[in-house]
GROMACS .gro file of C-alpha atoms in nm:
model
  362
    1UNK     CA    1   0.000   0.000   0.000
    2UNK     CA    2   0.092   0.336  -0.083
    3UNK     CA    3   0.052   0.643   0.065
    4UNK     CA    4   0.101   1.010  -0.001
    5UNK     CA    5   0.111   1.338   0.144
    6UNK     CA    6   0.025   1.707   0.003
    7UNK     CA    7   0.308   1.916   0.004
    8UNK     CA    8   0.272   2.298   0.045
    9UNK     CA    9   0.493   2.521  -0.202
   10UNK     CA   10   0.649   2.816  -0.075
   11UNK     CA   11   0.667   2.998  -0.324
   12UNK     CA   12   0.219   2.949  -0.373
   13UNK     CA   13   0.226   3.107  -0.037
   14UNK     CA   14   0.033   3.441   0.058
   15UNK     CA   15   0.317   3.604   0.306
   16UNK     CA   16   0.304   3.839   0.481
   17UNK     CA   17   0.628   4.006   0.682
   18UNK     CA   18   0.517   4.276   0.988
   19UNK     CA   19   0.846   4.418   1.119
   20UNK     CA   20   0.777   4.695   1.417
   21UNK     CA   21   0.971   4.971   1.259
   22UNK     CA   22   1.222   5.114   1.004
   23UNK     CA   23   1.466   5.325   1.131
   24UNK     CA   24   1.781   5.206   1.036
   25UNK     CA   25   1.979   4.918   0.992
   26UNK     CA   26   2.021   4.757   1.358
   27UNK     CA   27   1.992   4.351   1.420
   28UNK     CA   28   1.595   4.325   1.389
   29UNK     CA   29   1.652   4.465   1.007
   30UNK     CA   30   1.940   4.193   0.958
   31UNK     CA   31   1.745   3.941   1.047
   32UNK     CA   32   1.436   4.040   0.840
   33UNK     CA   33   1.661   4.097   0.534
   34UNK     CA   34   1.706   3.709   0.596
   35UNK     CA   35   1.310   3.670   0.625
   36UNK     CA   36   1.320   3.842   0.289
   37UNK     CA   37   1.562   3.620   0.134
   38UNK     CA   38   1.346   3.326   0.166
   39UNK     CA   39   1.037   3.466   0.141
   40UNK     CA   40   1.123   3.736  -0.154
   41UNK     CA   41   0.777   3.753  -0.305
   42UNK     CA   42   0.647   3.861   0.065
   43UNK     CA   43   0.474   4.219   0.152
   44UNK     CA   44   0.568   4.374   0.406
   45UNK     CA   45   0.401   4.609   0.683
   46UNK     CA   46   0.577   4.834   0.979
   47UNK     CA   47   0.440   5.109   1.191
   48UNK     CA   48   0.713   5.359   1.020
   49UNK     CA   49   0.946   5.374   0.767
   50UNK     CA   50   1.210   5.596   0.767
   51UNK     CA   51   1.511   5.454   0.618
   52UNK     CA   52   1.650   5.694   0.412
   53UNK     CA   53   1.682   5.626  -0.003
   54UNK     CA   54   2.023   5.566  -0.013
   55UNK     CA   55   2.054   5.297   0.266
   56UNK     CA   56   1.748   5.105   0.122
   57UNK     CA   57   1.903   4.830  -0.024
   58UNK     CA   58   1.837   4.570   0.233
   59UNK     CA   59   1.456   4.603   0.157
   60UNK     CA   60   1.520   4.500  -0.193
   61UNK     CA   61   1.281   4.715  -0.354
   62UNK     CA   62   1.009   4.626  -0.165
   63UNK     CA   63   0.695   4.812  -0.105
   64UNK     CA   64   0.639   4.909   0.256
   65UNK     CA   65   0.285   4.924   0.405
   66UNK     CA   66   0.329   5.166   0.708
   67UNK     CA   67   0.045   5.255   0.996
   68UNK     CA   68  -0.120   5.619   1.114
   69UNK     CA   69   0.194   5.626   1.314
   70UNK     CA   70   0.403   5.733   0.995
   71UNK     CA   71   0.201   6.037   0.958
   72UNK     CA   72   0.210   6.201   1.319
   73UNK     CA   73   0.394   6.505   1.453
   74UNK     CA   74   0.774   6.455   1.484
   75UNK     CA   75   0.751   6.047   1.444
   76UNK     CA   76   1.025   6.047   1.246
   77UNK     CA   77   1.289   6.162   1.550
   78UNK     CA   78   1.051   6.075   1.821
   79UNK     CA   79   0.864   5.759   1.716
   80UNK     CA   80   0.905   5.616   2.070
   81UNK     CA   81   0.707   5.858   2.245
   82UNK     CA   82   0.413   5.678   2.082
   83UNK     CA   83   0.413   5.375   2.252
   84UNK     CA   84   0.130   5.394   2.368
   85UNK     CA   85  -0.015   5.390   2.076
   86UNK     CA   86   0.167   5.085   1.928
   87UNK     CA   87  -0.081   4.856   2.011
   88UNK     CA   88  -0.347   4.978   1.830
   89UNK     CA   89  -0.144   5.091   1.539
   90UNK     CA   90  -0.057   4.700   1.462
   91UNK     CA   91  -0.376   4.586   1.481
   92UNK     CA   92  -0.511   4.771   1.251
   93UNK     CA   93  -0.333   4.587   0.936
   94UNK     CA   94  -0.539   4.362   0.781
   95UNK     CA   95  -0.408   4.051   0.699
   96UNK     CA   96  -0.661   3.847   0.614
   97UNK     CA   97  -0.574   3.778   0.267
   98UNK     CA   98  -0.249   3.607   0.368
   99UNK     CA   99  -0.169   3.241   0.465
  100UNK     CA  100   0.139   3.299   0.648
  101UNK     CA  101   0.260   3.615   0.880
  102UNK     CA  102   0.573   3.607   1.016
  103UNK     CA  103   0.653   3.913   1.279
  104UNK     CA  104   1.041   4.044   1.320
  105UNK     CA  105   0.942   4.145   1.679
  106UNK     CA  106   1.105   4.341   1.942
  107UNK     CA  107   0.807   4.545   2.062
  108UNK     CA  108   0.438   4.499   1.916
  109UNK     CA  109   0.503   4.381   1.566
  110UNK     CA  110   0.357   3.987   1.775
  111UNK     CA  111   0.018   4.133   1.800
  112UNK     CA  112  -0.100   4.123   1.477
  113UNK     CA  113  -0.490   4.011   1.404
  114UNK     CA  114  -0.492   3.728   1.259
  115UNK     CA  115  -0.732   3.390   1.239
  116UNK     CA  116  -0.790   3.046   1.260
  117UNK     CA  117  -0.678   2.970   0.933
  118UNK     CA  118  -0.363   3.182   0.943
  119UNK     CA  119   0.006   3.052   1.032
  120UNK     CA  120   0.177   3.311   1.231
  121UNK     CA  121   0.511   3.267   1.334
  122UNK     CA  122   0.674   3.547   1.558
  123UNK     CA  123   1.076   3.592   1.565
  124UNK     CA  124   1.142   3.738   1.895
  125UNK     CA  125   1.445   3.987   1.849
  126UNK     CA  126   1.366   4.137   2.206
  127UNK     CA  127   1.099   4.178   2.436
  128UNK     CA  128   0.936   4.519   2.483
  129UNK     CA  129   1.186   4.591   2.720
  130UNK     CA  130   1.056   4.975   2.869
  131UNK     CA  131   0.749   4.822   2.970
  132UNK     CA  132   0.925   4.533   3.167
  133UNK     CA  133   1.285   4.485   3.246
  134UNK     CA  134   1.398   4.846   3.217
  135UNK     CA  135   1.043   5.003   3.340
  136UNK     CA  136   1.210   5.220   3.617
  137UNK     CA  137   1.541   5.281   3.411
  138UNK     CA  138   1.293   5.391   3.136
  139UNK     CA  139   1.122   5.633   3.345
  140UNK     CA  140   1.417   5.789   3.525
  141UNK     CA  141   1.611   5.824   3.250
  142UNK     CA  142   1.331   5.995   3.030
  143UNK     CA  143   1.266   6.200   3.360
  144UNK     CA  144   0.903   6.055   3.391
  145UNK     CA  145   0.939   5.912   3.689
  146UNK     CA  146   0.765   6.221   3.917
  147UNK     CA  147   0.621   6.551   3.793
  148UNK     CA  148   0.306   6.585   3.608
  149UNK     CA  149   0.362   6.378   3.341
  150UNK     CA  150   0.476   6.113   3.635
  151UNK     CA  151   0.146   5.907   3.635
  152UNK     CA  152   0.022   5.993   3.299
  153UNK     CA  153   0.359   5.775   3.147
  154UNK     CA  154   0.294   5.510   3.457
  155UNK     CA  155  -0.067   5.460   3.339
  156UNK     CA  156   0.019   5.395   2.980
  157UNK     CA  157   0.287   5.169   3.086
  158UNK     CA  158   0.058   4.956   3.280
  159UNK     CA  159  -0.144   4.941   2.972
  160UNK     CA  160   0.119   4.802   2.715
  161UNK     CA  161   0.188   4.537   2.965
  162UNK     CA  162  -0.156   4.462   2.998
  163UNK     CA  163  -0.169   4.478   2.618
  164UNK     CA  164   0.118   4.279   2.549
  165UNK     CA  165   0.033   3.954   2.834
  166UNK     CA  166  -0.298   3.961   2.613
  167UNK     CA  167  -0.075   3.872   2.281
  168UNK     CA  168   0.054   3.552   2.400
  169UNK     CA  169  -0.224   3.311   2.208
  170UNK     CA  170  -0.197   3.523   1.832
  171UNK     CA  171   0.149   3.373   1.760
  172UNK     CA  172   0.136   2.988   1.695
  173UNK     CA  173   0.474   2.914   1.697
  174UNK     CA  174   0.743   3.131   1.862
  175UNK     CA  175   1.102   3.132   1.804
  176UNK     CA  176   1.367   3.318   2.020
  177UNK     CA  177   1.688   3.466   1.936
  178UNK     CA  178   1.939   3.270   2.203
  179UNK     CA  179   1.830   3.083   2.519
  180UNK     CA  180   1.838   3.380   2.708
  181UNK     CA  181   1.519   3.559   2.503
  182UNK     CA  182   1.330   3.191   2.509
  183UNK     CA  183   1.351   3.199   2.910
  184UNK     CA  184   1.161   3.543   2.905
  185UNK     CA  185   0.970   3.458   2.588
  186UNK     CA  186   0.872   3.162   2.880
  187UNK     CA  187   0.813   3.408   3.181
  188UNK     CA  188   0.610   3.693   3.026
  189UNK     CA  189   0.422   3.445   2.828
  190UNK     CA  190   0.443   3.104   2.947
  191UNK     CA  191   0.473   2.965   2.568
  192UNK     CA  192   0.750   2.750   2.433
  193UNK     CA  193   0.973   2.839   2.152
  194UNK     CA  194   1.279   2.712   1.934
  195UNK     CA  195   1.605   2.891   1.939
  196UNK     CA  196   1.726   3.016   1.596
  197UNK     CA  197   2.021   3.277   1.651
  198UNK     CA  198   2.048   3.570   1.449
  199UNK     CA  199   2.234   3.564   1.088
  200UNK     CA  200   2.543   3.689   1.106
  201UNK     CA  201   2.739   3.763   0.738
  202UNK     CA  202   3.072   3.718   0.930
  203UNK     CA  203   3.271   3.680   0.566
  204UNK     CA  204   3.206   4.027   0.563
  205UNK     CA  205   3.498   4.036   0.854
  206UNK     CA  206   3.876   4.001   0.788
  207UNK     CA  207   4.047   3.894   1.062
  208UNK     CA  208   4.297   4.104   1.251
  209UNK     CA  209   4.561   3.965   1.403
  210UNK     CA  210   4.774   4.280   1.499
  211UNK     CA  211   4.600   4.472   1.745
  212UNK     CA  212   4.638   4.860   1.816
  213UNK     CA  213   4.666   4.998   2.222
  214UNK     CA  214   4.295   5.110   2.214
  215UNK     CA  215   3.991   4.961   2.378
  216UNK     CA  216   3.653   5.003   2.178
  217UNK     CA  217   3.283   5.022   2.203
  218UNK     CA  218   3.028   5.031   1.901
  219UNK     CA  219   2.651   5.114   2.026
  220UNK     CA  220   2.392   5.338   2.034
  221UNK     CA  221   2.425   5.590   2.307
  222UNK     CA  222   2.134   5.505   2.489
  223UNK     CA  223   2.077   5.486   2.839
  224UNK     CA  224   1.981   5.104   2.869
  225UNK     CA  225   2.294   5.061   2.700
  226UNK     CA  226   2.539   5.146   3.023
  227UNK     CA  227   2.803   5.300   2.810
  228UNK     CA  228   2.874   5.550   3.139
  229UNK     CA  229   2.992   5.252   3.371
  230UNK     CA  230   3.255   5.204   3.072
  231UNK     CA  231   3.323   5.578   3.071
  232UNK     CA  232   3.358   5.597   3.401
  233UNK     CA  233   3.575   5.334   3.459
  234UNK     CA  234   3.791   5.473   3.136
  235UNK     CA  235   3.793   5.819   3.276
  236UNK     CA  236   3.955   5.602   3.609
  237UNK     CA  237   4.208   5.448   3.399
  238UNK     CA  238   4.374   5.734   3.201
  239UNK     CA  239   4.665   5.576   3.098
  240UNK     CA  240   4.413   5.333   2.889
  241UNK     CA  241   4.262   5.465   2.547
  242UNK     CA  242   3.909   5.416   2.470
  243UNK     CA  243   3.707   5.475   2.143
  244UNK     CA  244   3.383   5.512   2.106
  245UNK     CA  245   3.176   5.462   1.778
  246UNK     CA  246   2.775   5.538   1.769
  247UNK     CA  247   2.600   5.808   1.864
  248UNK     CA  248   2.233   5.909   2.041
  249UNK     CA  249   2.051   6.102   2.349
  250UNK     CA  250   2.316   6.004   2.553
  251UNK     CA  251   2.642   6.112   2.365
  252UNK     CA  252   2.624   6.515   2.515
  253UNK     CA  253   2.641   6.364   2.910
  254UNK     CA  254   2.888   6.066   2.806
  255UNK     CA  255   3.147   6.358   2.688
  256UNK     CA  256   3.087   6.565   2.997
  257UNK     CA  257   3.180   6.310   3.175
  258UNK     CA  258   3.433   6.146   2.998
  259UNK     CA  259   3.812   6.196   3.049
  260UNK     CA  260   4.125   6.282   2.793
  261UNK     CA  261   4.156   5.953   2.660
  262UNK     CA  262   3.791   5.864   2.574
  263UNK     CA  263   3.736   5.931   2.241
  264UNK     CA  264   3.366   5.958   2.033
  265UNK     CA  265   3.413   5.864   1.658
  266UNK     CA  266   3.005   5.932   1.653
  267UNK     CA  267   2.836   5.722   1.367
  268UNK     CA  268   3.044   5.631   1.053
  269UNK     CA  269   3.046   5.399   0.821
  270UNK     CA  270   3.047   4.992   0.776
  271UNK     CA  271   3.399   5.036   0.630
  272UNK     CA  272   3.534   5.229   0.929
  273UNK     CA  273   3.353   5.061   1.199
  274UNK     CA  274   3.501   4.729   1.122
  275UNK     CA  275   3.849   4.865   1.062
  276UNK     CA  276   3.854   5.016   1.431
  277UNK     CA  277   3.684   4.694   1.552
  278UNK     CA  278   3.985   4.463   1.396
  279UNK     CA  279   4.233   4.663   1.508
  280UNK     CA  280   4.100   4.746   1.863
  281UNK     CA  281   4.279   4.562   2.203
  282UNK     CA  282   3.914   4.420   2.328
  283UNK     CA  283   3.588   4.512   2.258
  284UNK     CA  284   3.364   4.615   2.559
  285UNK     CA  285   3.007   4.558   2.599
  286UNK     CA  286   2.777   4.609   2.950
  287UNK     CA  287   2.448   4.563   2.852
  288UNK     CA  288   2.212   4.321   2.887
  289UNK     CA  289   2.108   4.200   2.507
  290UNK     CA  290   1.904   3.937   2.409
  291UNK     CA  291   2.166   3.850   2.138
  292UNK     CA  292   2.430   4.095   2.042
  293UNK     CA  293   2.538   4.119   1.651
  294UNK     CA  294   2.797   4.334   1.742
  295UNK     CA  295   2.963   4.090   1.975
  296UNK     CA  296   3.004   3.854   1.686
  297UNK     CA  297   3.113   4.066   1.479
  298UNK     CA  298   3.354   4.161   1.663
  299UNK     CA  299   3.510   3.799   1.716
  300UNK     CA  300   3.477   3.759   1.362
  301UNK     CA  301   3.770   4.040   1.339
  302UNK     CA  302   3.954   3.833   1.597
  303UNK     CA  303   3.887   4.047   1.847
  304UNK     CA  304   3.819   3.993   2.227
  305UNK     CA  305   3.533   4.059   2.369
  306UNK     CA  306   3.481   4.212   2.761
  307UNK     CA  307   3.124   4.180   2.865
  308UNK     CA  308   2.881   4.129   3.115
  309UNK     CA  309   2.804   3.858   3.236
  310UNK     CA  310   2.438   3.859   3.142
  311UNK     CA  311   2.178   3.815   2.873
  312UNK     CA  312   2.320   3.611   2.587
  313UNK     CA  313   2.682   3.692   2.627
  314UNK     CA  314   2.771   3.348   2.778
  315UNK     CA  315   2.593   3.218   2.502
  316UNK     CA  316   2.832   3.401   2.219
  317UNK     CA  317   3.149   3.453   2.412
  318UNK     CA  318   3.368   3.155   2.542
  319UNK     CA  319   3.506   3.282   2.860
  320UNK     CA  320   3.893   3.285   2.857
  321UNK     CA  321   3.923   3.203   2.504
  322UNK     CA  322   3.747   3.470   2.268
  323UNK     CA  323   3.699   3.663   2.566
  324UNK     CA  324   3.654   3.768   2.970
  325UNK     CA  325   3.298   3.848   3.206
  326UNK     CA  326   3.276   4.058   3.469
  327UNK     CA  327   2.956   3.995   3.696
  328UNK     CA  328   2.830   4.355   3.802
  329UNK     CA  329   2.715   4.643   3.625
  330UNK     CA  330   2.926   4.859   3.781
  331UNK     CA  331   3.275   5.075   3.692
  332UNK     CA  332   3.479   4.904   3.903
  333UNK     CA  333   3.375   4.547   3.755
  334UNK     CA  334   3.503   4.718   3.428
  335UNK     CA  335   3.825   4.827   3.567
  336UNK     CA  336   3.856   4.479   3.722
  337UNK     CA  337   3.798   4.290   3.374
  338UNK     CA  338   4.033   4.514   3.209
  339UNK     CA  339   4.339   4.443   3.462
  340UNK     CA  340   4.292   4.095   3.359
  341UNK     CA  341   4.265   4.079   3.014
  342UNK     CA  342   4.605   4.295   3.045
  343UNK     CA  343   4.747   4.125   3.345
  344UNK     CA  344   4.691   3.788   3.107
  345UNK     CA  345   5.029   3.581   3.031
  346UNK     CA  346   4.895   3.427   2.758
  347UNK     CA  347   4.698   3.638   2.546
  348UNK     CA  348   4.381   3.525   2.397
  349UNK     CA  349   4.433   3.397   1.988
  350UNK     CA  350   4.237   3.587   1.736
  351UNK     CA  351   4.189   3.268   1.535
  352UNK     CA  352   3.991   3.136   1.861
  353UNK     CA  353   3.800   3.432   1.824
  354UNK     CA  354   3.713   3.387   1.426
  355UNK     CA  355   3.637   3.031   1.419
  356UNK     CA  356   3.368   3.111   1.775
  357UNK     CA  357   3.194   3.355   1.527
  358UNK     CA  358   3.154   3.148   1.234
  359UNK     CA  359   2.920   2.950   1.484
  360UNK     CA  360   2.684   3.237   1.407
  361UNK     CA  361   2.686   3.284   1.024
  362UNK     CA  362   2.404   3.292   0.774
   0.00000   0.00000   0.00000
């Protein structure tokens, strides 16, 4: 006896991609460009869109289908301030002609409509990280956290995470970015997922193995971020050079602060990023990511990577051999990891470092 099975082409597929926003070209957008390589005939749909014509090329020509939140006052520099709004702005795409949605998540782009007869699949490249882990960072930082506009912020805070708990049952099948995202993809909402780690085009990299006496950091200069526990601990350490590449709100109190032998490159481009990276000492990092690009990248160039000990850094880094953790968010942990990694008799191997990140390629 035989038997068959039908078999679902791809390509027949109705597909629909809904990415949270287009702003530039961070992680989420590397990952989606992968989306779009596999799913090239797919539409897709984002609150805003405001990459710029020349650095457009990752979209491929495509169309973009944007929400109301494209067309409000000052969006284009301040499309964060409408969180609030979020929710409802993603709900109102209709996707009802499609047989497949797959959301590049790292805010709202999960809670999509969609139905009973729809596949949606939801790539987690964060969680919507104001609203929960960095809640009171969030509203200190933004200077929300008292005055009049105190509660107002608190209140529609409360409501995104209301919002958001209430997504949990519109994805059917979740997958995470590293182990670290699928244990909070499993707290906040109690769902199951498969790990996929990011694409990483590491042949893009030439490995370094001469290094130059600097240290370097390459993020955006936003609070969350903890670049000041590096410039402070820098500032501490002034016979030790630091660079810094990237800019945002952040980069005016950073300098302030900063001593003689911090320097701010600001943003530049791909080219001259990864020719400071492969020629830095160590690369520094003390966030908490879900994934970080950047750290991979950065091994890809052979270089070393000092990081916290925290999100998916144990996951990408192997400690004493493409790189050292220090366990506290705090300048003196920094100064700490630093005296090590130069106090080391045997110095970490860039070719350790460069075969670690083609773990991570596309």
């Amino acid at each position: 006896m035989t038997s068959s099975r039908s078999t679902t082409n791809l390509d027949n597929l109705r597909v629909a991609i809904v990415h949270d926003w287009l702003v530039g070209y961070n992680g989420g957008e590397m990952v989606m460009e992968q989306i779009l390589e596999v799913f090239p005939n797919a539409d897709l749909y984002t609150l805003c869109d405001f990459i710029k014509p020349e650095h457009r090329g990752f979209l491929k020509g495509k169309k973009v289908t944007t929400s109301l939140i494209q067309k409000l006052p000052f969006a284009r520099k301040r499309y964060g301030h409408y969180l609030g709004l979020m929710p409802y702005a993603v709900e109102q795409f209709d996707l009802t002609s499609y047989d497949l949605i797959l959301s590049s998540s790292l805010a709202v782009a999960h809670g999509a409509l969609t139905n009973a007869e729809q596949l949606h699949i939801s790539y987690f490249n964060n969680t919507m990280v104001y609203a929960w882990d960095l809640y009171h960072l969030y509203l200190k930082s933004a200077g929300l956290d008292r005055g009049l506009l105190g509660p107002v912020a608190k209140a529609i805070m409360h409501y995104v995470r209301m919002w958001d708990a209430s997504t949990a049952n519109r994805v059917d099948s979740y997958v995470a970015n590293s182990e670290y995202m699928q244990r909070r993809l499993t707290k906040l909402y109690g769902c199951s997922s498969e790990v996929i780690y990011p694409p990483v085009d590491v042949d893009q990299f030439t490995m370094q193995k001469e290094k130059d006496d600097y240290y370097i950091v390459v993020s955006r200069l936003v609070p969350f971020k903890r670049i000041d526990l590096i410039v402070d601990a820098f500032t501490k350490m002034p016979d030790r050079r630091l660079v810094i590449v990237g800019g945002g709100p952040e980069e005016d109190a950073l300098k302030k602060s900063a001593g003689k032998n911090i320097e701010f490159i600001g943003q530049v481009p791909f080219e001259d990023v990864h020719d400071y990276v492969s020629r830095s000492k160590a690369f520094l990092i003390s966030s908490v990511e879900p994934f970080g690009i950047a750290v991979v990248e950065a091994q890809a160039t052979g270089t070393p990577v000092l990081a916290y000990d925290g999100g998916a850094a144990p996951e990408i880094v192997r400690d004493g051999v493409t790189g050292l953790f220090f366990n506290s968010q705090t300048s003196e942990a920094v100064i700490d990891v630093v005296d090590k990694f130069e106090g080391m008799s045997v110095k970490l191997d860039p070719v350790d470092a460069r075969k670690n990140a083609e773990r991570f390629s596309i």
